[in-house]
XYZ file of C-alpha atoms in Angstrom:
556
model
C 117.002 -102.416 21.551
C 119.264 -105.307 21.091
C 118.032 -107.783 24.111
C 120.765 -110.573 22.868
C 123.325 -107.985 23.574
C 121.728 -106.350 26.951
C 121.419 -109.778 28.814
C 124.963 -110.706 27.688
C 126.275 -107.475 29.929
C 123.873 -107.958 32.628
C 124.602 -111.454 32.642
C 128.070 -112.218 31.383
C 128.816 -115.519 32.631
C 130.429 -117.359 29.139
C 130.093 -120.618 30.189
C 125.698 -121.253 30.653
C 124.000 -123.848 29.520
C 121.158 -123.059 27.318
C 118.011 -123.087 29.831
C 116.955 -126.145 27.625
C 119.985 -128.169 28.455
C 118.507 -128.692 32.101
C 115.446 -130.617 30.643
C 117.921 -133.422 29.708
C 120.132 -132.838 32.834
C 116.688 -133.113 35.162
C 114.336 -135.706 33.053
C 110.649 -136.362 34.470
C 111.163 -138.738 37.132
C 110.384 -142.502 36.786
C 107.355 -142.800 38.665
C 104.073 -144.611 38.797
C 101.018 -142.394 37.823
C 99.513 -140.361 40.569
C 102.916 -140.614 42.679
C 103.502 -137.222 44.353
C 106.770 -135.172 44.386
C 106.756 -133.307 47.412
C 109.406 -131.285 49.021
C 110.303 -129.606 52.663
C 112.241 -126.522 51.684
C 113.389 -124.151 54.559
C 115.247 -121.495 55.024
C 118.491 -122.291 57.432
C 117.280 -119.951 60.249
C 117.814 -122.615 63.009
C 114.281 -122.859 63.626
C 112.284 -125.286 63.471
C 108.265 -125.491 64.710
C 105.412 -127.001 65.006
C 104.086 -125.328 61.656
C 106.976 -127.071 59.676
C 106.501 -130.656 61.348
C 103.087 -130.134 60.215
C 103.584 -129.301 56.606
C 106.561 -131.734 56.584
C 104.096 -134.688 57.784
C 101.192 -133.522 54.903
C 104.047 -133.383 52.451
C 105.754 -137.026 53.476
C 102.363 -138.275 53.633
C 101.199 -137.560 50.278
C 104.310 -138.501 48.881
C 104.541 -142.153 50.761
C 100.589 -142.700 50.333
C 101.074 -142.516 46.845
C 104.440 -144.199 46.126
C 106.138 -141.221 45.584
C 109.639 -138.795 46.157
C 109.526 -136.967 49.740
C 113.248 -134.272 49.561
C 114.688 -131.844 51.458
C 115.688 -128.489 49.779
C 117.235 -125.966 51.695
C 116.070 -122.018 50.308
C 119.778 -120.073 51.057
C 119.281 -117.279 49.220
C 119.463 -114.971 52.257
C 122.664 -115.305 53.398
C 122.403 -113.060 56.650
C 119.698 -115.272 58.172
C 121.860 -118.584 57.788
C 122.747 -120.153 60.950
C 125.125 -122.796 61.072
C 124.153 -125.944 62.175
C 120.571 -125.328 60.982
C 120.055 -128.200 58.092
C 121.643 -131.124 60.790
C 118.981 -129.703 63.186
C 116.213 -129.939 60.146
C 116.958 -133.233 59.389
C 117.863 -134.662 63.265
C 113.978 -132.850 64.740
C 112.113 -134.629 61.800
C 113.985 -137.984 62.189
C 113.329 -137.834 66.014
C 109.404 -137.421 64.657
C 109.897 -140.704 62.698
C 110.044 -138.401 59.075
C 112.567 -139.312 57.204
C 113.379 -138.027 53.634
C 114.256 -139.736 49.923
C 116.538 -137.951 48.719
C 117.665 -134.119 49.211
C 120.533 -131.951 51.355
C 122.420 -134.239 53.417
C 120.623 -137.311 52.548
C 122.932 -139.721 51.714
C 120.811 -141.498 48.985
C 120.888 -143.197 45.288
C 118.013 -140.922 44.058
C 120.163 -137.789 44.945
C 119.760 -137.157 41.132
C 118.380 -133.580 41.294
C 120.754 -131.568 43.478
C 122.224 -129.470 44.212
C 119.650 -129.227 46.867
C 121.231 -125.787 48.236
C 120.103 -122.940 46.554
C 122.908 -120.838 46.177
C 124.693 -123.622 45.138
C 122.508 -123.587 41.694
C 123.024 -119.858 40.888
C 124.035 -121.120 36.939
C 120.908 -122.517 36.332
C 118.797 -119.111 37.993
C 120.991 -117.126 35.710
C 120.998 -118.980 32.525
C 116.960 -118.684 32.824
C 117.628 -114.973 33.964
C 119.339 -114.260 31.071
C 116.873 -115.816 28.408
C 113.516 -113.925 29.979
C 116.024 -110.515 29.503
C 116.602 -111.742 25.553
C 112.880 -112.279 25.514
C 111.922 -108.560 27.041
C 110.149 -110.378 29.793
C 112.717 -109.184 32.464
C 114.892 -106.023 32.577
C 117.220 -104.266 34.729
C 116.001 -102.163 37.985
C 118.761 -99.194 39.033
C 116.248 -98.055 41.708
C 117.693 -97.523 45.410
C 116.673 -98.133 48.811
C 115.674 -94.887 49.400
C 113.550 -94.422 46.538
C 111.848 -97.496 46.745
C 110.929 -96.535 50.217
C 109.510 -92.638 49.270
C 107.329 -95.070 46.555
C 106.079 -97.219 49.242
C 105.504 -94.393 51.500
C 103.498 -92.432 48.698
C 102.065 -95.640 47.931
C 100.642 -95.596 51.315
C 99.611 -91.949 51.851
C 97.380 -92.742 48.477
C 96.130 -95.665 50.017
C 97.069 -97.462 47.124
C 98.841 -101.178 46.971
C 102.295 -101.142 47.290
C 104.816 -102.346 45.275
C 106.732 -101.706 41.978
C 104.051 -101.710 38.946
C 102.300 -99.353 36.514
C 103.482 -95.671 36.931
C 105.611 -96.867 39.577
C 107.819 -98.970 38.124
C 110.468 -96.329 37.282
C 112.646 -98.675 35.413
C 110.615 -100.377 33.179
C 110.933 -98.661 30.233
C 114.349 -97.126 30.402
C 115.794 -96.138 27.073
C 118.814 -98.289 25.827
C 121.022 -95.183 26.232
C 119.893 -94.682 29.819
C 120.778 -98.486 30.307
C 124.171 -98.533 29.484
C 124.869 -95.200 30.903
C 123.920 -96.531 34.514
C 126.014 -99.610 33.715
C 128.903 -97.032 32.571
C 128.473 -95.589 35.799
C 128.548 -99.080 37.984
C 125.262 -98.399 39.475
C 123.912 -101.183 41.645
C 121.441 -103.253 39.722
C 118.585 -106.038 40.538
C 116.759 -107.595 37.438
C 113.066 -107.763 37.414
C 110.280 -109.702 35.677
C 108.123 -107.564 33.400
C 105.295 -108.840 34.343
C 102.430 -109.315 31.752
C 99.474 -109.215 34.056
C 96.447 -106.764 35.411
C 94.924 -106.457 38.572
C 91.905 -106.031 36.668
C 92.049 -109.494 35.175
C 90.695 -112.314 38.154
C 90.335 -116.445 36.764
C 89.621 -119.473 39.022
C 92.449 -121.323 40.145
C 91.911 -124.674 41.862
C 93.776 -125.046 45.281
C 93.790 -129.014 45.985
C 93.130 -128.037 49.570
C 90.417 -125.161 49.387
C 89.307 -125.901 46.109
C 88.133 -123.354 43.671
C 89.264 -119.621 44.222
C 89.234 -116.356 42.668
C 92.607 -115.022 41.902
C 93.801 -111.972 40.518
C 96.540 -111.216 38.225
C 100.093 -110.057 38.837
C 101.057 -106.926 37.603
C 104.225 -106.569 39.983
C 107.620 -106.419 38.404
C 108.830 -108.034 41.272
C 113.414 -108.831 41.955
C 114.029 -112.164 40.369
C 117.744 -111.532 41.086
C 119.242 -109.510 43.192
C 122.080 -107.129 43.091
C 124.720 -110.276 44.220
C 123.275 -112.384 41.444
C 121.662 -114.513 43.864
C 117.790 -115.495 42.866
C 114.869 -114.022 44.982
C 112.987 -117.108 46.750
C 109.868 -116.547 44.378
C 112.232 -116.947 41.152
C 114.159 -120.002 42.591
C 111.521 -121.773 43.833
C 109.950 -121.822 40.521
C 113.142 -123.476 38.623
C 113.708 -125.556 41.485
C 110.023 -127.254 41.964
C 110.094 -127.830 37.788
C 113.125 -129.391 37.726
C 113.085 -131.385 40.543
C 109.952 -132.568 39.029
C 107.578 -131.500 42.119
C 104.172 -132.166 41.632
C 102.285 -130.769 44.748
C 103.899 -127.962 46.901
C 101.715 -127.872 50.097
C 102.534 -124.274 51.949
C 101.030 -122.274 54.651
C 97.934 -120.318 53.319
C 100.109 -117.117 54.415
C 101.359 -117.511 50.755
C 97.992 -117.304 48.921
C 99.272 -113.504 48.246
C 102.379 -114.662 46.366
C 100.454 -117.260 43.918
C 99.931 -114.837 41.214
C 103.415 -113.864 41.467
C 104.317 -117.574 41.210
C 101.903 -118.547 38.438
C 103.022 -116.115 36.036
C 106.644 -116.469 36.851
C 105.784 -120.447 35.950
C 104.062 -119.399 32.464
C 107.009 -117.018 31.449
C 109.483 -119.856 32.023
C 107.678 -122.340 29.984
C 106.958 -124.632 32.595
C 103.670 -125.957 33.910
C 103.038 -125.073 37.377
C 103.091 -128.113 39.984
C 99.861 -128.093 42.041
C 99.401 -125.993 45.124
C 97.726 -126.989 48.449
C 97.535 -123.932 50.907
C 97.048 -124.961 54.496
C 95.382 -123.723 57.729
C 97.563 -121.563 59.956
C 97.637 -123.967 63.396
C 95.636 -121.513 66.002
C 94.832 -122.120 69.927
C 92.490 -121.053 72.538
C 93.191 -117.852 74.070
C 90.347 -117.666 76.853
C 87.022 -117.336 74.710
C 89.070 -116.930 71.502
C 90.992 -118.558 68.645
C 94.161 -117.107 67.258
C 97.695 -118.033 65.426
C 99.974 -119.788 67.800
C 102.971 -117.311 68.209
C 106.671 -117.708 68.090
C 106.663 -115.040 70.922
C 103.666 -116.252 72.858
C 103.676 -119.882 72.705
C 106.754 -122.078 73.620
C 104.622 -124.951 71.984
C 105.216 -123.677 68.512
C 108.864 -125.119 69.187
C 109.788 -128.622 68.249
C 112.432 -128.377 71.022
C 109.524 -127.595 73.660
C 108.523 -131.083 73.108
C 112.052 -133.202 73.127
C 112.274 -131.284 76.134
C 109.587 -132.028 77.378
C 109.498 -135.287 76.323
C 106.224 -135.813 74.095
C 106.380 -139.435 72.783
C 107.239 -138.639 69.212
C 104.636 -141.438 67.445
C 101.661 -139.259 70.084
C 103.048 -135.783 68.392
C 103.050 -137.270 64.709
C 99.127 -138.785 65.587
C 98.340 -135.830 67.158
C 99.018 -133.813 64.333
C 97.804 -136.891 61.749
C 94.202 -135.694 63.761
C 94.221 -131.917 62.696
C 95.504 -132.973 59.344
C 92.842 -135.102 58.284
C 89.435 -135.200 60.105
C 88.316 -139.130 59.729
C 91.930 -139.997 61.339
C 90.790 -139.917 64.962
C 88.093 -142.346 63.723
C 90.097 -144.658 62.023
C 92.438 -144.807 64.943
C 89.301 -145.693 67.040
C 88.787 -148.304 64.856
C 92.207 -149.675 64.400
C 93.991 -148.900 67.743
C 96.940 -151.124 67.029
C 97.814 -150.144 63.361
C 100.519 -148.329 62.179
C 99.512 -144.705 61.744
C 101.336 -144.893 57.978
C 98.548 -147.714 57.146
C 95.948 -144.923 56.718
C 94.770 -143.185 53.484
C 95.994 -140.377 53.861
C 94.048 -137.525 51.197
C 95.084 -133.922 50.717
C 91.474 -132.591 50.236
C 90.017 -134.140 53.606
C 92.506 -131.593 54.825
C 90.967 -128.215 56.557
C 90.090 -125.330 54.643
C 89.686 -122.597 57.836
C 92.047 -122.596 60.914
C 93.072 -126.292 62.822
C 92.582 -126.198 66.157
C 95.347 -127.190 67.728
C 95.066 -128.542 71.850
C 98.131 -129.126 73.808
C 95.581 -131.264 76.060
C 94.739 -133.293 73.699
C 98.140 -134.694 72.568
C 99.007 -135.174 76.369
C 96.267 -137.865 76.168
C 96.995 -138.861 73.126
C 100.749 -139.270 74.271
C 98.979 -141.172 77.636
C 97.485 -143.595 75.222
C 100.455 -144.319 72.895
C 102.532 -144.540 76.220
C 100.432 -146.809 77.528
C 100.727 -149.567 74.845
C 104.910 -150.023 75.466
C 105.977 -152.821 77.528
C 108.281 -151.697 80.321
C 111.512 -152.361 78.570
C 110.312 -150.138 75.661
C 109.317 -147.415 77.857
C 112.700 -147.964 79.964
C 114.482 -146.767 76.746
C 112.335 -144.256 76.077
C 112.593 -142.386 79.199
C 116.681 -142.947 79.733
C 117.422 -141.535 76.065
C 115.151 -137.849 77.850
C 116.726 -138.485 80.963
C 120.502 -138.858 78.708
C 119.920 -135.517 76.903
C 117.799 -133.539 79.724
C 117.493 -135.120 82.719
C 119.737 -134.406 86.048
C 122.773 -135.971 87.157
C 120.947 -137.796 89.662
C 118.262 -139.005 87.218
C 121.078 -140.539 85.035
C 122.418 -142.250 88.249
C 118.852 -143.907 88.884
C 118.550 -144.699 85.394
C 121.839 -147.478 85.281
C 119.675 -149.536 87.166
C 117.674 -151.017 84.323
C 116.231 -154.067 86.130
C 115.253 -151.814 89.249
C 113.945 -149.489 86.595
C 111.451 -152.270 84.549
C 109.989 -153.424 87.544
C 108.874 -150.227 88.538
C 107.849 -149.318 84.968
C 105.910 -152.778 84.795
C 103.806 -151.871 87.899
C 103.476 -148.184 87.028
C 102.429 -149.285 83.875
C 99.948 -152.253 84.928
C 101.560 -154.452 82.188
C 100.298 -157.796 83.685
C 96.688 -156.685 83.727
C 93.912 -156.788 81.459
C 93.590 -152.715 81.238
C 97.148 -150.922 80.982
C 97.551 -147.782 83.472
C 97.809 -143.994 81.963
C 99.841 -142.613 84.249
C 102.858 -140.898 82.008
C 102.147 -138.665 79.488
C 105.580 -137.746 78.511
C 109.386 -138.456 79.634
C 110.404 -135.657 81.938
C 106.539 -136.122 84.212
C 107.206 -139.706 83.472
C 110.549 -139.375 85.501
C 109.162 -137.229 88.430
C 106.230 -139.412 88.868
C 108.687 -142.771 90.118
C 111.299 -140.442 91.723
C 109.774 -142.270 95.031
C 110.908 -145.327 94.852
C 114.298 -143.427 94.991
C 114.691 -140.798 97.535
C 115.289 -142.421 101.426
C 112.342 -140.451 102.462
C 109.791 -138.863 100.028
C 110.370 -135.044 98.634
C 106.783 -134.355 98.431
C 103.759 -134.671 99.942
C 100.410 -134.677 99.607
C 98.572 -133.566 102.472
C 97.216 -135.933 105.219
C 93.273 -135.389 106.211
C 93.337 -136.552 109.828
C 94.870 -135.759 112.590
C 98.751 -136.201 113.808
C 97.145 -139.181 116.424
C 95.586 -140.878 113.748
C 97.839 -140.850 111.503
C 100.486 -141.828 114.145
C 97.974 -145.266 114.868
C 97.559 -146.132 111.719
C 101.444 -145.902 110.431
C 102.693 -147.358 113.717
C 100.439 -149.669 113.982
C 101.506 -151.131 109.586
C 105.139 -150.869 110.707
C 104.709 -153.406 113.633
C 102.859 -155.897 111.278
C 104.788 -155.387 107.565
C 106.458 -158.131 106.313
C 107.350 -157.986 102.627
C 106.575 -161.532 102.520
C 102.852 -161.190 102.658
C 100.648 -161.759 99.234
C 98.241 -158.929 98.737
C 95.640 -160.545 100.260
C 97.811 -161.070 103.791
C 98.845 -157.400 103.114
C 95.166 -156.382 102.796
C 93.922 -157.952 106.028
C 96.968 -157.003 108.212
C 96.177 -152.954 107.047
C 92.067 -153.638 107.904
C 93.474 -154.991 111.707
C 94.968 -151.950 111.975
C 92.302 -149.320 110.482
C 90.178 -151.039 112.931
C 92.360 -150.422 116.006
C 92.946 -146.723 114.692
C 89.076 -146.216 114.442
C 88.080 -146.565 110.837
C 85.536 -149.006 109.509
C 87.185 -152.154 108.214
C 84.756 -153.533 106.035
C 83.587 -150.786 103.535
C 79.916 -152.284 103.721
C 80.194 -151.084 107.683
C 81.367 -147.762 106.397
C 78.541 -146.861 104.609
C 75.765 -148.215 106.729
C 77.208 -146.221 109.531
C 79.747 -143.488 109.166
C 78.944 -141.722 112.405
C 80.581 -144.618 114.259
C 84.011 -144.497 112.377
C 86.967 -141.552 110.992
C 86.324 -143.227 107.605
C 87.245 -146.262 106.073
C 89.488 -148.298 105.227
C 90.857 -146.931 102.173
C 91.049 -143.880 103.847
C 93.043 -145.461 106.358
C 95.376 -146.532 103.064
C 95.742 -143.036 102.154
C 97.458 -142.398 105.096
C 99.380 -145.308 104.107
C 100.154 -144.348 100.473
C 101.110 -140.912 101.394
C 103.630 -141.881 104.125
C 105.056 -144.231 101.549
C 104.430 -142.649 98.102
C 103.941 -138.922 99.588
C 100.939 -139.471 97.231
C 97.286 -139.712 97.796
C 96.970 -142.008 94.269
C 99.350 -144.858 93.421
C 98.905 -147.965 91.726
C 99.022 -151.116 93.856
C 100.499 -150.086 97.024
C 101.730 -153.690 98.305
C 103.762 -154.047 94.914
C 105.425 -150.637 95.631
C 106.613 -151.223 99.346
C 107.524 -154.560 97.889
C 110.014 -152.721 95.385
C 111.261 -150.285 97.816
C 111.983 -152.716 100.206
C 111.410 -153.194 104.467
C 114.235 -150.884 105.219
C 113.309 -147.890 103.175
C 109.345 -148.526 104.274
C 109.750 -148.394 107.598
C 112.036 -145.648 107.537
C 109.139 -143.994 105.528
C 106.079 -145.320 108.344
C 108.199 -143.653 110.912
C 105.289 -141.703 112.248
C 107.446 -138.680 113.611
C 109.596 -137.742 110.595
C 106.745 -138.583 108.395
C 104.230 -136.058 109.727
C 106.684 -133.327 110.693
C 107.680 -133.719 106.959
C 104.380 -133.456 105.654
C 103.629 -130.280 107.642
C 106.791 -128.851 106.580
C 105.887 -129.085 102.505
C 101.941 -128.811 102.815
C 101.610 -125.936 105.485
């Protein structure tokens, strides 16, 4: 059979470069040794999730630890599943995660040297490369149809036998030039597949640089490496693409472990040497007494969105994840609290080898903690851009009040003591937690503990006494005076040589206090919050009526 002639009608584009052309067109890249070449490359579904922040931050890792290229490829070869909008949202979701990328799909950059970055938008080279492994009898043309694929697959399956298109099964394999062109005479539909070389009955060692050293056995599937629109399958373009964008390490869910022989040979038929592979850990959760894969269906964490909208602080998500990715992180955070999490060494093979545990928990103190560290004004901005995107019309109304705003964030946040409060764990809590020191009279309540008479003594008797001019320690006394009248102990020494005599003491006589004013039973310093809200809005808030026929009204 003349192969020259056979890939010049299956493929009868005039104008290809030779596949060696693109060797000169995409030289090795001018690196130092040991740099990494690591890519994100998704499809444009529109989705984005946790699973792809994760790979994305082991993939910009190893590239920036090492001095190397982190790009942005965007697999379109399934042109059904693209949704517009869907690379903007790629790039925006890992730039609000603090990722950002060399060079790639719209990234605007000088190293944009190895594009196109689109897929479909480097059909020429698929097909040139297409068209040599047909002149070389390593590919050939499949005239198979739907419907008999699927009576294999189902035969396949009654036989308990793999499925796929190999051995006896692979009908088209060795047509006979006359049937070839006959079929072409005809127009029938056609996809072009590799013939592949290998046998399930040959295994060799193949060394993962995250799991190390394991068995794997040979392709023998003549698997589509174009299909009938002369677009490339993902396993064929991927190939091409990772060579000549000169990738060194692809790290990939280990849900692709299946396809590496596939991808290995397809590598050795082309000539080119196969970058390195690091399969990672599906992400998996508690489930009661169990562990299992977090779920697009079960598990609105899985979403990147579920945390903007939540408000996660972005830096606790990437440290978070910087935990599960490497197992001495945690400690060297420990050890370096104030460091920047890019300062540390970063390896591929401290990564896990079985499933990461992944604990929404967790990050929420984690997200406490990096909280924590920003002074007011920096936390200020970080919950107005939430409230700007999610929040309510009335939170955006609150929020133009930046100097009301940073004094309340400096007390909630204890930023002129020694040890800094933990009290917001993300934006849209963070929010809700000082809506307080807005409403005229609270809009929830915890409940009181003693009874309506008590409670009436105690906030009558502050109201007659408060004057916003009082220091803490004038506060202090003026509240013990009237826990004493209302029949608590004022002195907590009293208290707990003799509790029979009193209700309780006086910090419970302060609860009373904090929930009248706060509708909370915990607050930080309660002098410095009535001082904030001012002697109008507290003593609306100590008027014993309303405030107890509230509190019945939300607790009962």
């Amino acid at each position: 059979m003349d192969l020259k002639k056979l890939a010049s009608r299956l493929i009868p584009d005039k104008n290809l470069l030779p596949p060696e052309e693109y060797e000169k067109i995409y030289p090795e890249r001018d690196i130092d040794k040991g740099a990494e070449v690591t890519r994100l490359a998704p499809s444009p579904t529109g989705f984005i999730h946790l699973g792809n922040l994760y790979s994305a931050l082991a993939d910009e890792r190893a590239a920036h630890t090492s001095g190397g290229i982190f790009y942005l490829r965007i697999e379109d070869t399934d042109e059904k599943r693209k949704v517009e909008g869907a690379v903007e949202s790629v790039i925006r979701s890992l730039k609000y995660f603090g990722l950002k990328f060399d060079e790639g799909a719209e990234i605007d950059s000088p190293l944009n040297k190895y594009g196109p970055y689109y897929q479909r938008q480097r059909a020429e080279i698929y097909r040139s490369f297409v068209k040599k492994l047909i002149e070389e009898g390593l590919a050939y043309p499949c005239f198979c149809t739907a419907e008999e694929l699927d009576a294999v697959r189902e035969k396949q399956t009654e036989n308990k036998q793999t499925t796929g298109y190999y051995g006896a099964y692979a009908k088209c394999r060795n047509l006979s030039e006359e049937q070839i062109y006959k079929n072409l005479d005809e127009k029938k539909p056609f996809v072009i597949r590799l013939k592949s070389q290998g046998s399930i009955e040959n295994k060799f060692t193949f060394r993962d640089a995250i799991k190390g050293d394991i068995t794997v056995t040979e392709n023998d599937q003549d698997v589509v490496i174009l299909k009938s629109d002369g677009i490339p399958t993902y396993h064929f373009a991927h190939a091409i693409d990772d060579h000549f964008m000169r990738t060194t390490l692809v790290i990939r869910g280990e849900e692709w472990l299946s396809s590496l022989p596939i991808h290995l040979e397809l590598h050795k038929v082309l000539g080119f040497k196969p970058p390195r592979y690091a399969h990672t850990c599906s992400l998996m959760k508690m489930d009661g007494e169990t562990k299992r894969k977090l779920s697009k269906r079960k598990d609105p964490e899985l979403s990147l969105d579920y945390y903007r909208k939540a408000g996660y602080y972005p830096l606790a998500v990437v440290k978070y994840l910087m935990t599960v990715l490497n197992s001495n992180f945690e400690e060297w955070s420990l050890k370096n609290p104030d460091a920047d999490y890019r300062d540390f060494k970063f390896k591929i093979d401290k990564m896990g080898k079985s499933g990461a545990l992944f604990d929404l928990e967790k990050l929420c103190d984690v997200s406490k903690t990096e909280i924590s560290k920003l002074s007011a004004e920096e936390c200020y901005g970080f919950l107005n851009s939430w409230v700007e995107e999610f929040g309510t019309d009335t939170d955006k109304a609150r929020f133009k009040d930046k100097e009301y705003l940073v004094k309340i964030l400096n007390l909630i946040m204890g930023t002129g003591g020694k040890k800094r409060r933990k009290d917001i764990e993300r934006a849209e809590q963070g929010v809700r937690l000082i809506e307080y020191f807005f409403d005229d009279l609270c809009n929830h309540y915890d409940k009181f503990r003693f009874d309506d008479k008590t409670v009436t003594a105690v906030l009558e008797g502050f109201a007659k006494v408060y004057d916003p001019a009082d220091d803490n320690s004038a506060w202090f006394a003026k509240l013990k005076a009237v826990a004493s009248n209302a029949g608590f102990a004022a002195e907590m020494s009293e208290w707990k040589a003799h509790p029979e005599n009193y209700k309780g003491s006086v910090s419970d006589a302060a609860e009373i206090l904090r929930i009248a004013i706060t509708g909370k039973a915990n607050s930080p310093d309660l002098c410095t919050i009535m001082g904030i809200l001012g002697k109008e809005r507290c003593l609306k808030r100590l008027n014993s009526e309303n405030c107890i026929s509230l509190n019945k009204a939300q607790t009962e």
